[in-house]
Coordinates of C-alpha atoms in Angstrom, one line a residue:
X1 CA 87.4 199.7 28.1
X2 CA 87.8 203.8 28.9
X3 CA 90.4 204.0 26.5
X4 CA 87.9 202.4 23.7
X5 CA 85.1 204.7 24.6
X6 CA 87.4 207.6 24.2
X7 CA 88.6 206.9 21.3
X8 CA 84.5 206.1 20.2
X9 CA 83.8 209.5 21.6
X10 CA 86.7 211.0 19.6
X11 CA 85.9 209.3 16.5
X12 CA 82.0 210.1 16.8
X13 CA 82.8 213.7 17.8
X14 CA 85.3 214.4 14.5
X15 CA 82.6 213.2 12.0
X16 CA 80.1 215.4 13.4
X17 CA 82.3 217.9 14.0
X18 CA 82.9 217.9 9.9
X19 CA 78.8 218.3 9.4
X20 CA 78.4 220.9 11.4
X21 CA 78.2 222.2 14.7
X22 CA 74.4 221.4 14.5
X23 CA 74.7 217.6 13.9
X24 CA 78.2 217.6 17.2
X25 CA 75.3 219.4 19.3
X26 CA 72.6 217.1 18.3
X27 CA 75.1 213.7 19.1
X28 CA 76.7 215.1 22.1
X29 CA 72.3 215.6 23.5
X30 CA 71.8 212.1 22.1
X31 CA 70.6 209.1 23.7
X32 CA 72.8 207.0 22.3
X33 CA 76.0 209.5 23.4
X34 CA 74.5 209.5 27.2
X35 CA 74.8 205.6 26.8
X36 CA 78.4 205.8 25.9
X37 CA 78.7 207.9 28.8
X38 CA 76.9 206.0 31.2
X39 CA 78.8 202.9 30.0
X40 CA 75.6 200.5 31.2
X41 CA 72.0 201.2 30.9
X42 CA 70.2 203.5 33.5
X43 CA 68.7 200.7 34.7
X44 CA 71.5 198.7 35.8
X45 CA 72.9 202.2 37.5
X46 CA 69.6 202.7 39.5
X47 CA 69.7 199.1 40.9
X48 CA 73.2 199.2 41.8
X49 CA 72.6 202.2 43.7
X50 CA 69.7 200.8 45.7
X51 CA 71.4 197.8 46.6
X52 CA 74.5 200.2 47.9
X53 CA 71.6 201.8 50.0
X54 CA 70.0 199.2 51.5
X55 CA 73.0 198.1 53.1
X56 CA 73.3 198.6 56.7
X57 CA 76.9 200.3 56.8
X58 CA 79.1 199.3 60.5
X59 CA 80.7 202.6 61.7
X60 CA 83.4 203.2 63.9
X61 CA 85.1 206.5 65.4
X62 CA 88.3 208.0 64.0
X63 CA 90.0 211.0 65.9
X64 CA 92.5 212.8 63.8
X65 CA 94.6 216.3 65.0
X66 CA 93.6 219.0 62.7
X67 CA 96.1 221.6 64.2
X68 CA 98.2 221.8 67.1
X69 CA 94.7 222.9 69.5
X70 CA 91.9 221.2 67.3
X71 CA 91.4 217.1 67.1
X72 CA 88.2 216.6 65.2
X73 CA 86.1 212.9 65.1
X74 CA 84.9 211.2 61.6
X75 CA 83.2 208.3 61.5
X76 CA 83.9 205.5 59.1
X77 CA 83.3 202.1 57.8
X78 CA 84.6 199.2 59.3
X79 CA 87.6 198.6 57.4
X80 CA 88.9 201.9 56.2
X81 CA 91.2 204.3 57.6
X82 CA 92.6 207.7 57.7
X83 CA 96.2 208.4 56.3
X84 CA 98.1 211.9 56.2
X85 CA 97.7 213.4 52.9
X86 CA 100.4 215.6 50.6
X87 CA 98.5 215.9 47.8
X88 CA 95.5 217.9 46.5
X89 CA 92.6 216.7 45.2
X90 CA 91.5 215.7 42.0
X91 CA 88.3 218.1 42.2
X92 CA 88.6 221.8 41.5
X93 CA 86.9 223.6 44.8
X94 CA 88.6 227.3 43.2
X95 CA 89.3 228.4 39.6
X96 CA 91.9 226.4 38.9
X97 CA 93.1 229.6 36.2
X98 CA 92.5 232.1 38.7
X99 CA 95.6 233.5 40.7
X100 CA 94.0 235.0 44.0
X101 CA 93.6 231.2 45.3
X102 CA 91.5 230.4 48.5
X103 CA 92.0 232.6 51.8
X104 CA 95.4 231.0 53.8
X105 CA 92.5 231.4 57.4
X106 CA 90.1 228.7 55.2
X107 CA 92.8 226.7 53.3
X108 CA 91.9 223.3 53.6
X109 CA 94.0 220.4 54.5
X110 CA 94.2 217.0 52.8
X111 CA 93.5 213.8 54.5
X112 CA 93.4 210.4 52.7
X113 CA 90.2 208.0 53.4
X114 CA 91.6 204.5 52.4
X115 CA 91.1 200.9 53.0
X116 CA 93.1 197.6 52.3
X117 CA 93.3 198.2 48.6
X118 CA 94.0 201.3 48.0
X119 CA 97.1 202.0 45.6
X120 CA 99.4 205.2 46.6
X121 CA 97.3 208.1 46.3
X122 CA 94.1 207.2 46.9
X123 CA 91.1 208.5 45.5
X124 CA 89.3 209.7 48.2
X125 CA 90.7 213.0 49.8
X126 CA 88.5 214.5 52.8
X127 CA 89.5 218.3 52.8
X128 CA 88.9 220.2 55.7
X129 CA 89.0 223.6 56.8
X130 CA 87.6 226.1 59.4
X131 CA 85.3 228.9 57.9
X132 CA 82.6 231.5 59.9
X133 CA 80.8 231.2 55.9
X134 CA 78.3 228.0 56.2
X135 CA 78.3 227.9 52.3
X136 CA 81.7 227.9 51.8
X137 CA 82.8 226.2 48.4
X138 CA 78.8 225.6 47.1
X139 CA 78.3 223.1 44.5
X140 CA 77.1 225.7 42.1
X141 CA 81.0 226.5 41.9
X142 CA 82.5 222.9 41.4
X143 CA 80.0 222.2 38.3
X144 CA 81.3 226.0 37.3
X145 CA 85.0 225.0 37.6
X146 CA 84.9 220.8 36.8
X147 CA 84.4 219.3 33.6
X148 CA 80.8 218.0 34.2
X149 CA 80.2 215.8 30.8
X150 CA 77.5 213.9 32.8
X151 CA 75.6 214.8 36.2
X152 CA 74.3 211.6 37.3
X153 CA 73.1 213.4 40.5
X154 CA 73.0 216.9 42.2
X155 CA 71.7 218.2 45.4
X156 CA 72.3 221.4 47.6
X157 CA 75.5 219.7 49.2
X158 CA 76.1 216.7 46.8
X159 CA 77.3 216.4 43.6
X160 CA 77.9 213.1 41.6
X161 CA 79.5 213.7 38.0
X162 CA 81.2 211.9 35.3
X163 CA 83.7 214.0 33.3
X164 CA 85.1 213.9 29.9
X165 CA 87.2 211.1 30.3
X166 CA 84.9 209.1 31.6
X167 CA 86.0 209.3 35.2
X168 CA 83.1 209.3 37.4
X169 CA 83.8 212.2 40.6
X170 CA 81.7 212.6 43.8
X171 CA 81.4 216.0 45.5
X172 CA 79.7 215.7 49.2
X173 CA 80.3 219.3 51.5
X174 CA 79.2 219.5 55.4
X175 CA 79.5 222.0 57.6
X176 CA 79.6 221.9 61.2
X177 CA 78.3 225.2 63.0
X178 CA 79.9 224.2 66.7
X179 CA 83.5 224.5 65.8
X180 CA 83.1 226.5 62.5
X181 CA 84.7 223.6 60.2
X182 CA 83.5 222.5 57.1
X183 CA 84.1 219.1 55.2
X184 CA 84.7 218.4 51.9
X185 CA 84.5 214.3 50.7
X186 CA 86.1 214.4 47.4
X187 CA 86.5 211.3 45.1
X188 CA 87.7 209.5 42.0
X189 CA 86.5 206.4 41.7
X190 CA 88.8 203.3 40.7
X191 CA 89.5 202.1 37.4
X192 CA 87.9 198.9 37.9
X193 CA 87.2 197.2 34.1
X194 CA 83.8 196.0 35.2
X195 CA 81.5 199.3 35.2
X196 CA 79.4 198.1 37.4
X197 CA 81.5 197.7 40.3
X198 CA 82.9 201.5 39.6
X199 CA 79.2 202.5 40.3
X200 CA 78.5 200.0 43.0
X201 CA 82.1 202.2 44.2
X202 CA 80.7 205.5 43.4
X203 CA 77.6 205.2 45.4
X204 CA 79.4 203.4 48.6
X205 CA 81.7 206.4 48.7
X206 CA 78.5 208.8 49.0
X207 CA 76.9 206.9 51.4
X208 CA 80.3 206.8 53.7
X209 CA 80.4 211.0 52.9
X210 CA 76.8 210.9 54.4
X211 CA 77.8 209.1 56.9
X212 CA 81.5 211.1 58.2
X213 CA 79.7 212.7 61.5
X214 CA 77.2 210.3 62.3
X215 CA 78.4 209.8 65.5
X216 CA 74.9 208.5 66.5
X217 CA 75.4 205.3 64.4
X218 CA 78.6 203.8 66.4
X219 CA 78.6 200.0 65.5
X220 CA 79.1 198.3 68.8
X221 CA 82.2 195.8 69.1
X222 CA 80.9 192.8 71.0
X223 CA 79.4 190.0 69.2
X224 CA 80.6 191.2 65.9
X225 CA 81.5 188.8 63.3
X226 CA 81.8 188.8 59.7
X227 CA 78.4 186.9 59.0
X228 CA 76.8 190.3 60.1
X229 CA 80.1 192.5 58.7
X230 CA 79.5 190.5 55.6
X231 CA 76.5 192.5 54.0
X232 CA 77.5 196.3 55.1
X233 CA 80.5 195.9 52.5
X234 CA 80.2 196.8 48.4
X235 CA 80.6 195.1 45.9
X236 CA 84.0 195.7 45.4
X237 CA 85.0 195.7 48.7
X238 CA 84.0 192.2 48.7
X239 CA 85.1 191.1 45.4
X240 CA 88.8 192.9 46.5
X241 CA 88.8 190.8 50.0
X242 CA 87.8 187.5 48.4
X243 CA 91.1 187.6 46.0
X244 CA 93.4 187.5 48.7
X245 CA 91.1 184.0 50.3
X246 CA 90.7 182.3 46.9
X247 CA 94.6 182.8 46.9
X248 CA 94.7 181.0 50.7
X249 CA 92.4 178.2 49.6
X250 CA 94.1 177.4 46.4
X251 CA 97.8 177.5 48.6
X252 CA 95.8 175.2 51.5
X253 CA 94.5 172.4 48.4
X254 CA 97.8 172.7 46.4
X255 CA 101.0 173.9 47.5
X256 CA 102.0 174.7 51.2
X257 CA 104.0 171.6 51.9
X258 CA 105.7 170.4 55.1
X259 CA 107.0 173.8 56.5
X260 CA 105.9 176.0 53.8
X261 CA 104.8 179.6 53.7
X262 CA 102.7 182.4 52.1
X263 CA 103.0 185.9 53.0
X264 CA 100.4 188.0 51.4
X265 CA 101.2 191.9 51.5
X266 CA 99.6 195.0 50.4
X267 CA 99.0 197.9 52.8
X268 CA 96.7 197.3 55.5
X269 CA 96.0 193.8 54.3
X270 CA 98.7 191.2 55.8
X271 CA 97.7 187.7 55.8
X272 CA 100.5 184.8 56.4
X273 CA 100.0 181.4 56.6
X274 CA 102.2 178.5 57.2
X275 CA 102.0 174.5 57.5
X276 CA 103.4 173.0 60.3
X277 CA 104.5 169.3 59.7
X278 CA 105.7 168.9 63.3
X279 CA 102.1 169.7 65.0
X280 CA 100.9 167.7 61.3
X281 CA 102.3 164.4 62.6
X282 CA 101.2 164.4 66.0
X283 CA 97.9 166.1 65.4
X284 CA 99.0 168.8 67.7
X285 CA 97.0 172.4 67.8
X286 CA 98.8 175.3 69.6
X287 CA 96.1 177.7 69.3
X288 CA 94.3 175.5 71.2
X289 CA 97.1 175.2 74.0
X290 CA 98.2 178.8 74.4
X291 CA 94.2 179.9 74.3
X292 CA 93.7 177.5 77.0
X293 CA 96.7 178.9 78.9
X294 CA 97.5 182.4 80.4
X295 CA 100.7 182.3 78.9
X296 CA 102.6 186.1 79.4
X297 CA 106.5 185.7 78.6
X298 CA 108.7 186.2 75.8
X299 CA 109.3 184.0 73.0
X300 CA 111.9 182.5 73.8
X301 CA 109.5 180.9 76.0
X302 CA 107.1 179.8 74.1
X303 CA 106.6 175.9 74.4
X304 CA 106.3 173.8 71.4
X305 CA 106.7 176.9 69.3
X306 CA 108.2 175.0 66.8
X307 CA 107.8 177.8 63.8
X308 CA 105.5 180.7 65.1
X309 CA 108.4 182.5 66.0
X310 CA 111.0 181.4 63.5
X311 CA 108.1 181.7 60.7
X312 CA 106.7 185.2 60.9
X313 CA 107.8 187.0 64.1
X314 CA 111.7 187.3 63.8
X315 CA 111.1 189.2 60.6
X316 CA 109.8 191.5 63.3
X317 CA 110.8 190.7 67.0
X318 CA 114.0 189.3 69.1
X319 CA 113.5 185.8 71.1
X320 CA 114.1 188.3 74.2
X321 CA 110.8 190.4 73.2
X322 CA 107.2 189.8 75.2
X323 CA 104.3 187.3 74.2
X324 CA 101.3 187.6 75.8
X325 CA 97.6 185.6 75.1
X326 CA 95.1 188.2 75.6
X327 CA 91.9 186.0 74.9
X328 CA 90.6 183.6 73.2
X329 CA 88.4 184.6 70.1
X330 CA 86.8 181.5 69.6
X331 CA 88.1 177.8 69.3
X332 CA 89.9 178.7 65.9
X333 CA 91.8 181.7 67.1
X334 CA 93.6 183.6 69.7
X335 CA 94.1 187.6 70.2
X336 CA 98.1 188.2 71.4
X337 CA 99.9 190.8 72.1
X338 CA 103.3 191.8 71.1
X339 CA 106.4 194.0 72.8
X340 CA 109.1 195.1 70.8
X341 CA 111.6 196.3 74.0
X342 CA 113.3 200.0 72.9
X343 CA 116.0 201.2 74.1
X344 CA 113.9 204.4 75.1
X345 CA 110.0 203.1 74.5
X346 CA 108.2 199.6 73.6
X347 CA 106.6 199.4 70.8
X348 CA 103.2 197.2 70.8
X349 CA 101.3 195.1 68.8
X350 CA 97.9 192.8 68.3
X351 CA 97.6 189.6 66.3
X352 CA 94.9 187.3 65.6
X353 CA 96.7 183.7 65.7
X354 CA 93.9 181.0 63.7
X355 CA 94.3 177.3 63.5
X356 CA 93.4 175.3 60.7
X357 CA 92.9 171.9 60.3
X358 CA 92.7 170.1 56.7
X359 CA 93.2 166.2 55.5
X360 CA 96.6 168.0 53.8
X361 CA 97.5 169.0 57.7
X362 CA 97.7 171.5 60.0
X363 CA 98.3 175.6 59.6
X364 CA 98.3 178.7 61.1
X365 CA 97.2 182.0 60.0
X366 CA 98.0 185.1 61.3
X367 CA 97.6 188.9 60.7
X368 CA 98.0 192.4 62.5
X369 CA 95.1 193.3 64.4
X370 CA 93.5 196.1 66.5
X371 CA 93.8 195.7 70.8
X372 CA 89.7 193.9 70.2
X373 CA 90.9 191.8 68.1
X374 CA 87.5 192.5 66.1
X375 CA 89.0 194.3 62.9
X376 CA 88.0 193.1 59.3
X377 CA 91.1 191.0 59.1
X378 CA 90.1 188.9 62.2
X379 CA 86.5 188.5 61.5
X380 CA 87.5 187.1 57.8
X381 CA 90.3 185.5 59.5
X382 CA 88.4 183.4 62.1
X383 CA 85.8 182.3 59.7
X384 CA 88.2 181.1 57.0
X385 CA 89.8 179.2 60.0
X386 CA 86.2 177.5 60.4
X387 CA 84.9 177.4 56.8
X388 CA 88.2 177.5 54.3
X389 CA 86.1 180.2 52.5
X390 CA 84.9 184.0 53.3

């Protein structure tokens, strides 16, 4: 679709381009050329963006070492994470032709805001820098040194833009006067095909920029499930998350057969599920029996394990390595915990355990989770377990 509206663009542009400077200026100011650019009509855009407003966005607290003396807190959606950074970002804050640069004392540093899907080098890079100058890197400067084809929205510290090539770009600067360190949220939004979902994108992005040090808003753990986590995410959040549980319910209906096995992979995302016919034939549940147990060994020890060891955790763990229940999360799943033994430090790890019971049998999912147990991956995890469906 971008590559068509280029080559639209191009095609308009050259015809114009042979009439006259006159008749280019008058196309490039045109209505129907701001459509192009735009891709779907304003309307669509405003309503997308209120419906990304109106959502009640679930924050939690990220530290992250900004030097060997300064650790600095964000705050971020539920879901997304921070990841070290090598690369710059995609938004001129400097004259890119200009050879003095940016003063090594206020040179930035990269960090990577991600979530499950990102690809690689992800989009959004969160610069950050100390400065005593509260207007360090203004947006008057990034519309002077950014290819601004199309402001869709600017403000004293925000600037939302599309650029030549149809890429839409989101500028958001803060500055924090107690410890002299400014923020900059840079991003590039996804190539999704559908334009709607790259602005439903766009305008979750800004409202995470607005949200970086709103410390004040820290969503609370208990109680949360994913009927209220649910309506915080976008639209393509959701769209992204419901791929990988379309693909569980079509392998629960169709194809896992007496011992068979999925493993779904990609980044943070890590869902595996596995029939068991053993606990199948006897109607046998062992989420049930080690959530109503305090069991704390090793897995070797496990009782009636049958395959949750030989299934996913010896990709991962030795039969001599610790297993301990932590809780149960409800009657569907269990929070463990895991202890790889080092030879000089143990390495540890969360899992939420679900059972799931079908007329084709009975299965188990499992994926990584945080020490609550109450990460996006448990909360969808928990109510497929219950509803075969997110």
């Amino acid at each position: 679709m971008t590559r068509f509206l280029l080559l639209v663009f191009s095609g308009m542009l050259f015809l114009f381009s042979c009439k006259g400077n006159k008749e280019t200026d008058d196309f490039a100011n045109s209505e129907d050329y701001q459509n192009l650019l735009l891709g779907i009509p304003q309307a669509q855009i405003d309503s997308i963006r209120k419906s990304e407003e109106k959502k009640q966005v679930l924050l939690r607290k990220h530290s992250y070492e900004l030097d060997s003396v300064t650790t600095i807190d964000l705050m971020l959606p539920i879901g997304n994470f921070l990841k070290e950074y090598s690369f710059s970002s995609n938004i001129n804050i400097v004259d890119p032709n200009s050879t003095s640069g940016v003063d090594e004392a206020e040179s930035p540093i990269s960090v990577g805001i991600q979530n499950p899907f990102s690809d690689g080098d992800s989009g959004e890079v969160l610069l950050i820098g100390k400065s005593s100058n509260p207007n360090i890197f203004p947006v008057s400067d990034i519309k002077k040194f950014n290819e601004t084809e199309k402001i869709l929205f600017e403000g004293k510290d925000a600037l939302m833009f599309i650029d030549g090539f149809g890429r839409k770009k989101l500028y958001y600067r803060q500055y924090n006067p107690a410890n002299s360190i400014y923020y900059l949220y840079t991003a590039e939004v996804p190539k999704y095909d559908d334009q709607k979902l790259q602005y439903a994108s766009l305008f979750s992005i800004y409202k995470k920029a607005q949200n970086l040090l709103a410390f004040n808003k820290e969503t609370t753990a208990e109680n949360l499930t994913w009927e209220k986590a649910k309506p915080s995410l976008s639209e393509p959040e959701l769209k992204n998350y419901g791929i990988y549980y379309k693909s569980l319910e079509k392998e629960l209906k169709y194809f896992l057969k007496n011992n068979d096995s999925v493993n779904i992979e990609k980044g943070k995302m890590q869902l595996y599920l596995y029939r068991d016919e053993d606990h199948t034939k006897n109607t046998f549940d062992q989420v049930t029996i080690l959530g109503n147990s305090e069991f704390n060994g090793t897995f070797d020890n496990l009782d009636f394990q049958n395959r949750l060891y030989r299934g996913y955790f010896h990709r991962i763990y030795d039969r001599e390595d610790e297993f301990k229940v932590i809780r149960k999360i409800s009657d569907n799943s269990i929070l463990v915990k895991t202890t790889h033994i080092g030879y000089s430090s143990d390495t540890i790890n969360y899992y939420i355990i679900s059972s799931i019971k079908t007329e084709k049998g009975q299965f188990y999912l499992i994926s990584p989770t945080n020490e609550n147990g109450n990460d996006l991956s448990s909360l969808m995890n928990d109510y497929f377990s219950k509803h075969l469906k997110i």
